[in-house]
Amino acid sequence: MKHLLKLQDLTQKEILELLNIADQLKFEKKNGIAHPHLAGKVLGMIFQKSSTRTRVSFEVGMYELGGTALFLSSHDLQIGRGEPVQDTARVLSRYLDGIMIRTFEQEEVEGLAKYGSIPIINGLTDYAHPCQVLADLMTIREYKHSFQGRKLCFIGDGNNMANSLIAGGIKMGMEVSVACPDGYRPDEALCRWAGENGVFTCTPDVLAAAANADVIYTDVWASMGQEDEAEKRRQVFGGIYQVNDAVMAAAKPDAMVLHCLPAHREEEITEKVFEAHADEIFEEAENRLHAQKAVMVKLMKA
Ligand code: CP
Ligand code: NVA
């Protein structure tokens, strides 16, 4: 494993290894055991979109691993003025030990990996959010203790989260269902792959997707970069693609609820369901830190 660009690139064994390292790092942190695996290393963090969790968890994570993280806003980098990604990759590879990038195009992240010579970590693109889903899988395992035979249901826009949950869920042997409106389906090639490699359904019917689910997951209707479509999307998704009491009644009685955050209460999830599952959702947010530290240790430790 040289990079983390999307979860499809990883084997089940590699994902399990990352989750095991993450559990170990979480244990060490909770018990005050230092783990300076990346002493002297420097991570560059390129952000072309906003972030609370990703930025802070990578920066704190690098600090806790004994290294340093540099926040690089694309507005201040020459990449924001059109310097090609091929050149940026080759220059930054000579200064840094790893790059985390949050941007729009998946191709930009793949380009950094192709032309650079250091590990590249995808911190969210329009296509994928693998770091988030590693934290999600870690949280699911904490609460449910297994993946095999579990059903993961995603309700909402077929966006980066839906794509990465499909990839991660199927890789770990979970049944995955997606409820989304026609026209807002996840990546078609990925849906085909999921159908060929596991139990996968994609339907406009929210209650059918939620039936018997162990994990209910949702995300915003309009992602970063789609602000102009927010009103139209409110009309398409509103009142239907929402995690509420009816969805929870269709799921297993002990179903857990996850949300990558930020959440829009009374849009994709009701305040009531959100608060009833706040412990799970904020454990999930905490696990971003541990899961990403695991990724950095795996990719950047000499
Ligand atoms: N879930 C997530 O990636 O949050 P941020 O946008 O705050 O980083
Ligand atoms: N789908 C959301 C996820 C944010 C973590 C977005 O891309 O804005």
CSV table of C-alpha atoms and ligand atoms in Angstrom, one decimal:
chain,number,residue,atom,x,y,z
A,1,MET,CA,0.0,0.0,0.0
A,2,LYS,CA,1.7,3.2,-1.2
A,3,HIS,CA,-1.2,5.7,-1.1
A,4,LEU,CA,-4.7,6.1,0.1
A,5,LEU,CA,-6.6,7.4,-3.0
A,6,LYS,CA,-9.8,5.4,-2.8
A,7,LEU,CA,-10.9,2.3,-0.9
A,8,GLN,CA,-11.3,0.2,-4.0
A,9,ASP,CA,-7.5,0.1,-4.2
A,10,LEU,CA,-7.2,-1.7,-0.8
A,11,THR,CA,-7.7,-5.4,-0.1
A,12,GLN,CA,-9.9,-6.5,2.8
A,13,LYS,CA,-6.7,-7.6,4.6
A,14,GLU,CA,-5.2,-4.1,4.2
A,15,ILE,CA,-8.3,-2.4,5.5
A,16,LEU,CA,-8.4,-4.8,8.5
A,17,GLU,CA,-4.7,-4.1,9.2
A,18,LEU,CA,-5.4,-0.3,9.2
A,19,LEU,CA,-8.4,-0.8,11.6
A,20,ASN,CA,-6.2,-2.9,13.9
A,21,ILE,CA,-3.5,-0.2,14.0
A,22,ALA,CA,-6.1,2.4,14.6
A,23,ASP,CA,-7.6,0.4,17.6
A,24,GLN,CA,-4.1,0.1,19.0
A,25,LEU,CA,-3.3,3.8,18.6
A,26,LYS,CA,-6.6,4.7,20.3
A,27,PHE,CA,-5.8,2.4,23.2
A,28,GLU,CA,-2.3,3.9,23.5
A,29,LYS,CA,-3.7,7.4,23.5
A,30,LYS,CA,-6.4,6.6,26.1
A,31,ASN,CA,-3.8,5.1,28.3
A,32,GLY,CA,-1.2,7.8,28.0
A,33,ILE,CA,1.3,5.6,26.0
A,34,ALA,CA,3.4,7.7,23.7
A,35,HIS,CA,3.7,6.5,20.1
A,36,PRO,CA,6.1,8.8,18.2
A,37,HIS,CA,6.2,6.6,15.0
A,38,LEU,CA,6.7,9.6,12.7
A,39,ALA,CA,9.2,11.6,14.6
A,40,GLY,CA,10.9,14.2,12.3
A,41,LYS,CA,8.4,13.6,9.5
A,42,VAL,CA,6.4,16.4,7.8
A,43,LEU,CA,2.9,16.0,6.3
A,44,GLY,CA,1.7,18.7,3.8
A,45,MET,CA,-2.1,19.3,3.9
A,46,ILE,CA,-3.5,20.9,0.8
A,47,PHE,CA,-7.1,22.2,1.2
A,48,GLN,CA,-9.2,23.4,-1.7
A,49,LYS,CA,-12.4,23.1,0.3
A,50,SER,CA,-13.3,23.9,3.9
A,51,SER,CA,-12.8,21.4,6.8
A,52,THR,CA,-13.1,21.1,10.5
A,53,ARG,CA,-12.6,17.4,11.3
A,54,THR,CA,-10.1,16.5,8.6
A,55,ARG,CA,-7.9,19.4,9.1
A,56,VAL,CA,-7.8,19.2,12.9
A,57,SER,CA,-7.6,15.4,13.2
A,58,PHE,CA,-4.7,15.2,10.7
A,59,GLU,CA,-2.8,18.1,12.4
A,60,VAL,CA,-3.3,16.7,15.9
A,61,GLY,CA,-2.6,13.2,14.7
A,62,MET,CA,0.7,14.1,13.1
A,63,TYR,CA,1.7,16.0,16.3
A,64,GLU,CA,0.8,12.9,18.4
A,65,LEU,CA,2.9,10.8,16.1
A,66,GLY,CA,5.9,13.0,16.8
A,67,GLY,CA,5.8,14.8,13.4
A,68,THR,CA,4.6,18.1,12.0
A,69,ALA,CA,1.8,19.0,9.7
A,70,LEU,CA,1.7,22.0,7.4
A,71,PHE,CA,-1.6,23.6,6.4
A,72,LEU,CA,-1.4,24.6,2.8
A,73,SER,CA,-4.5,26.5,1.5
A,74,SER,CA,-4.7,26.1,-2.2
A,75,HIS,CA,-5.5,29.9,-2.4
A,76,ASP,CA,-2.0,30.5,-1.3
A,77,LEU,CA,-0.3,27.8,-3.3
A,78,GLN,CA,0.7,28.3,-7.0
A,79,ILE,CA,-1.6,25.3,-7.7
A,80,GLY,CA,-4.4,27.7,-7.1
A,81,ARG,CA,-3.0,29.9,-9.9
A,82,GLY,CA,-2.7,27.0,-12.4
A,83,GLU,CA,0.7,25.4,-11.7
A,84,PRO,CA,0.2,21.9,-13.0
A,85,VAL,CA,-0.3,19.1,-10.5
A,86,GLN,CA,2.6,17.2,-12.1
A,87,ASP,CA,5.0,19.9,-11.2
A,88,THR,CA,3.5,20.5,-7.7
A,89,ALA,CA,3.8,16.8,-7.0
A,90,ARG,CA,7.5,16.6,-8.0
A,91,VAL,CA,8.4,19.8,-6.0
A,92,LEU,CA,6.5,18.9,-2.8
A,93,SER,CA,8.0,15.3,-2.9
A,94,ARG,CA,11.4,16.9,-2.3
A,95,TYR,CA,10.3,18.7,0.9
A,96,LEU,CA,7.7,16.6,2.5
A,97,ASP,CA,7.2,13.0,3.7
A,98,GLY,CA,3.5,12.8,2.7
A,99,ILE,CA,0.6,14.8,1.4
A,100,MET,CA,-3.0,14.9,2.4
A,101,ILE,CA,-5.2,16.6,-0.2
A,102,ARG,CA,-8.8,17.7,-0.2
A,103,THR,CA,-10.0,18.9,-3.6
A,104,PHE,CA,-12.7,18.5,-6.2
A,105,GLU,CA,-11.4,16.2,-8.9
A,106,GLN,CA,-10.3,12.6,-8.1
A,107,GLU,CA,-8.0,12.9,-11.0
A,108,GLU,CA,-6.0,15.6,-9.2
A,109,VAL,CA,-5.3,13.3,-6.3
A,110,GLU,CA,-4.4,10.4,-8.7
A,111,GLY,CA,-2.1,12.8,-10.6
A,112,LEU,CA,-0.2,13.7,-7.4
A,113,ALA,CA,0.3,10.0,-6.7
A,114,LYS,CA,1.4,9.4,-10.3
A,115,TYR,CA,4.0,12.2,-10.5
A,116,GLY,CA,5.1,12.5,-6.9
A,117,SER,CA,7.3,10.1,-5.0
A,118,ILE,CA,5.8,10.3,-1.5
A,119,PRO,CA,2.5,8.9,-0.1
A,120,ILE,CA,-0.7,10.7,-1.1
A,121,ILE,CA,-3.8,10.6,1.1
A,122,ASN,CA,-7.2,11.6,-0.2
A,123,GLY,CA,-8.8,13.9,2.3
A,124,LEU,CA,-12.0,14.1,0.2
A,125,THR,CA,-12.8,14.6,-3.4
A,126,ASP,CA,-16.1,14.8,-5.2
A,127,TYR,CA,-15.8,11.1,-5.8
A,128,ALA,CA,-14.5,9.6,-2.5
A,129,HIS,CA,-13.8,10.1,1.2
A,130,PRO,CA,-11.8,7.1,2.2
A,131,CYS,CA,-10.4,8.5,5.5
A,132,GLN,CA,-14.0,9.1,6.7
A,133,VAL,CA,-15.1,5.5,5.8
A,134,LEU,CA,-12.0,4.0,7.6
A,135,ALA,CA,-13.2,5.8,10.7
A,136,ASP,CA,-16.8,4.6,10.0
A,137,LEU,CA,-15.7,1.0,9.7
A,138,MET,CA,-13.7,1.3,12.9
A,139,THR,CA,-16.8,2.7,14.7
A,140,ILE,CA,-19.1,-0.1,13.2
A,141,ARG,CA,-16.6,-2.7,14.5
A,142,GLU,CA,-16.5,-1.1,17.9
A,143,TYR,CA,-20.3,-1.2,18.3
A,144,LYS,CA,-21.2,-4.3,16.3
A,145,HIS,CA,-18.0,-6.4,16.7
A,146,SER,CA,-18.2,-7.8,13.2
A,147,PHE,CA,-18.9,-6.9,9.5
A,148,GLN,CA,-19.9,-10.2,8.0
A,149,GLY,CA,-23.7,-10.5,7.8
A,150,ARG,CA,-24.3,-6.9,8.8
A,151,LYS,CA,-26.4,-4.5,6.7
A,152,LEU,CA,-25.2,-0.9,6.0
A,153,CYS,CA,-27.9,1.4,4.6
A,154,PHE,CA,-27.0,4.9,3.2
A,155,ILE,CA,-29.9,7.3,2.6
A,156,GLY,CA,-29.5,10.5,0.6
A,157,ASP,CA,-27.3,11.8,-2.3
A,158,GLY,CA,-25.2,9.3,-4.2
A,159,ASN,CA,-22.1,11.4,-3.4
A,160,ASN,CA,-18.5,10.9,-2.2
A,161,MET,CA,-19.7,9.3,1.0
A,162,ALA,CA,-22.1,6.9,-0.7
A,163,ASN,CA,-19.3,5.8,-3.1
A,164,SER,CA,-16.8,5.2,-0.3
A,165,LEU,CA,-19.3,3.5,1.9
A,166,ILE,CA,-20.2,1.1,-0.9
A,167,ALA,CA,-16.6,0.4,-1.6
A,168,GLY,CA,-15.7,-0.1,2.1
A,169,GLY,CA,-18.9,-1.9,3.1
A,170,ILE,CA,-18.7,-4.5,0.3
A,171,LYS,CA,-14.9,-5.0,0.8
A,172,MET,CA,-15.6,-5.9,4.4
A,173,GLY,CA,-18.4,-8.3,3.5
A,174,MET,CA,-21.4,-6.2,4.6
A,175,GLU,CA,-24.6,-6.0,2.7
A,176,VAL,CA,-25.0,-2.4,1.4
A,177,SER,CA,-28.2,-0.7,0.4
A,178,VAL,CA,-28.5,2.9,-0.9
A,179,ALA,CA,-31.7,4.9,-1.1
A,180,CYS,CA,-31.5,7.9,-3.4
A,181,PRO,CA,-33.6,9.7,-6.0
A,182,ASP,CA,-33.2,8.7,-9.6
A,183,GLY,CA,-30.6,11.1,-11.1
A,184,TYR,CA,-28.6,11.2,-7.8
A,185,ARG,CA,-27.3,7.6,-7.8
A,186,PRO,CA,-23.7,6.8,-6.8
A,187,ASP,CA,-21.1,6.1,-9.4
A,188,GLU,CA,-22.5,3.6,-11.9
A,189,ALA,CA,-19.2,1.6,-12.3
A,190,LEU,CA,-18.9,1.3,-8.6
A,191,CYS,CA,-22.5,0.1,-8.3
A,192,ARG,CA,-21.8,-2.5,-10.9
A,193,TRP,CA,-18.7,-3.6,-9.1
A,194,ALA,CA,-20.6,-3.8,-5.8
A,195,GLY,CA,-23.3,-6.0,-7.4
A,196,GLU,CA,-20.7,-8.3,-8.8
A,197,ASN,CA,-18.7,-8.6,-5.5
A,198,GLY,CA,-21.3,-8.6,-2.8
A,199,VAL,CA,-24.9,-8.0,-1.8
A,200,PHE,CA,-25.8,-4.5,-3.1
A,201,THR,CA,-29.1,-2.7,-3.8
A,202,CYS,CA,-29.8,0.9,-5.0
A,203,THR,CA,-33.4,2.0,-4.9
A,204,PRO,CA,-35.5,5.2,-4.5
A,205,ASP,CA,-37.5,3.5,-1.8
A,206,VAL,CA,-36.1,4.6,1.6
A,207,LEU,CA,-38.0,2.1,3.8
A,208,ALA,CA,-37.0,-0.8,1.6
A,209,ALA,CA,-33.3,0.2,1.8
A,210,ALA,CA,-33.5,0.6,5.6
A,211,ALA,CA,-35.3,-2.7,6.2
A,212,ASN,CA,-33.4,-4.8,8.8
A,213,ALA,CA,-30.3,-2.5,8.6
A,214,ASP,CA,-27.7,-2.7,11.4
A,215,VAL,CA,-26.2,0.7,10.4
A,216,ILE,CA,-28.1,3.7,9.0
A,217,TYR,CA,-25.9,6.4,7.4
A,218,THR,CA,-26.7,9.7,5.9
A,219,ASP,CA,-25.0,12.9,4.7
A,220,VAL,CA,-25.9,16.3,3.4
A,221,TRP,CA,-28.1,16.7,0.3
A,222,ALA,CA,-25.8,19.3,-1.2
A,223,SER,CA,-22.0,18.7,-0.9
A,224,MET,CA,-19.2,21.3,-0.9
A,225,GLY,CA,-19.1,22.8,-4.4
A,226,GLN,CA,-22.9,22.2,-5.0
A,227,GLU,CA,-24.1,25.3,-3.1
A,228,ASP,CA,-25.8,26.6,-6.2
A,229,GLU,CA,-28.0,23.5,-6.4
A,230,ALA,CA,-28.9,23.5,-2.7
A,231,GLU,CA,-32.5,24.8,-3.2
A,232,LYS,CA,-33.2,22.4,-6.1
A,233,ARG,CA,-31.9,19.5,-4.0
A,234,ARG,CA,-34.0,20.5,-1.0
A,235,GLN,CA,-37.0,20.1,-3.3
A,236,VAL,CA,-35.9,16.7,-4.7
A,237,PHE,CA,-34.8,15.2,-1.3
A,238,GLY,CA,-37.0,17.1,1.1
A,239,GLY,CA,-39.5,15.0,3.2
A,240,ILE,CA,-38.3,11.7,1.6
A,241,TYR,CA,-34.6,11.2,2.0
A,242,GLN,CA,-34.4,11.8,5.7
A,243,VAL,CA,-33.3,9.6,8.6
A,244,ASN,CA,-36.3,9.8,11.0
A,245,ASP,CA,-38.5,7.6,13.2
A,246,ALA,CA,-40.0,5.7,10.3
A,247,VAL,CA,-36.6,4.8,9.0
A,248,MET,CA,-35.4,3.7,12.4
A,249,ALA,CA,-38.6,1.6,12.8
A,250,ALA,CA,-37.7,-0.2,9.5
A,251,ALA,CA,-34.1,-0.9,10.6
A,252,LYS,CA,-33.1,-3.4,13.3
A,253,PRO,CA,-34.2,-2.3,16.8
A,254,ASP,CA,-30.6,-1.9,17.9
A,255,ALA,CA,-29.5,-0.2,14.6
A,256,MET,CA,-26.8,2.4,15.0
A,257,VAL,CA,-26.8,5.8,13.2
A,258,LEU,CA,-23.7,7.4,11.6
A,259,HIS,CA,-23.2,10.7,9.9
A,260,CYS,CA,-19.8,12.0,8.6
A,261,LEU,CA,-20.8,15.6,9.7
A,262,PRO,CA,-21.5,18.5,9.3
A,263,ALA,CA,-25.2,17.6,9.7
A,264,HIS,CA,-28.2,19.6,8.7
A,265,ARG,CA,-30.9,18.9,11.3
A,266,GLU,CA,-34.4,18.4,9.9
A,267,GLU,CA,-33.0,18.0,6.4
A,268,GLU,CA,-31.2,14.6,6.0
A,269,ILE,CA,-31.7,13.7,9.7
A,270,THR,CA,-34.2,14.7,12.4
A,271,GLU,CA,-32.9,16.4,15.5
A,272,LYS,CA,-34.5,13.6,17.5
A,273,VAL,CA,-32.7,10.7,15.7
A,274,PHE,CA,-29.4,12.7,15.7
A,275,GLU,CA,-29.5,13.3,19.4
A,276,ALA,CA,-30.6,9.8,20.2
A,277,HIS,CA,-27.5,8.5,18.4
A,278,ALA,CA,-25.1,11.4,19.3
A,279,ASP,CA,-22.7,9.0,21.2
A,280,GLU,CA,-22.2,6.9,18.1
A,281,ILE,CA,-21.9,9.9,15.8
A,282,PHE,CA,-19.3,11.7,17.9
A,283,GLU,CA,-17.3,8.5,18.6
A,284,GLU,CA,-17.2,8.2,14.8
A,285,ALA,CA,-15.9,11.8,14.6
A,286,GLU,CA,-13.2,11.0,17.2
A,287,ASN,CA,-12.2,7.9,15.3
A,288,ARG,CA,-11.2,10.1,12.3
A,289,LEU,CA,-8.1,10.9,14.5
A,290,HIS,CA,-7.2,7.3,15.2
A,291,ALA,CA,-7.9,5.9,11.7
A,292,GLN,CA,-5.9,8.6,10.0
A,293,LYS,CA,-3.0,8.1,12.4
A,294,ALA,CA,-3.1,4.5,11.3
A,295,VAL,CA,-3.0,5.5,7.6
A,296,MET,CA,0.0,7.8,8.2
A,297,VAL,CA,1.9,5.2,10.2
A,298,LYS,CA,1.3,2.6,7.5
A,299,LEU,CA,2.3,4.9,4.6
A,300,MET,CA,4.9,7.1,6.2
A,301,LYS,CA,6.8,5.0,8.8
A,302,ALA,CA,10.2,4.1,7.5
B,1,CP,N1,-16.4,14.6,7.9
B,1,CP,C1,-15.5,15.5,7.4
B,1,CP,O1,-14.7,15.2,6.6
B,1,CP,O2,-15.6,16.7,8.1
B,1,CP,P1,-14.8,18.0,7.6
B,1,CP,O3,-15.4,18.5,6.3
B,1,CP,O4,-15.0,19.0,8.8
B,1,CP,O5,-13.3,17.7,7.5
B,2,NVA,N1,-20.6,15.0,1.0
B,2,NVA,C1,-20.0,16.0,1.9
B,2,NVA,C2,-19.1,15.4,2.9
B,2,NVA,C3,-18.5,16.3,3.9
B,2,NVA,C4,-17.6,15.6,4.8
B,2,NVA,C5,-19.2,17.0,1.0
B,2,NVA,O1,-18.5,16.6,0.1
B,2,NVA,O2,-19.4,18.2,1.3
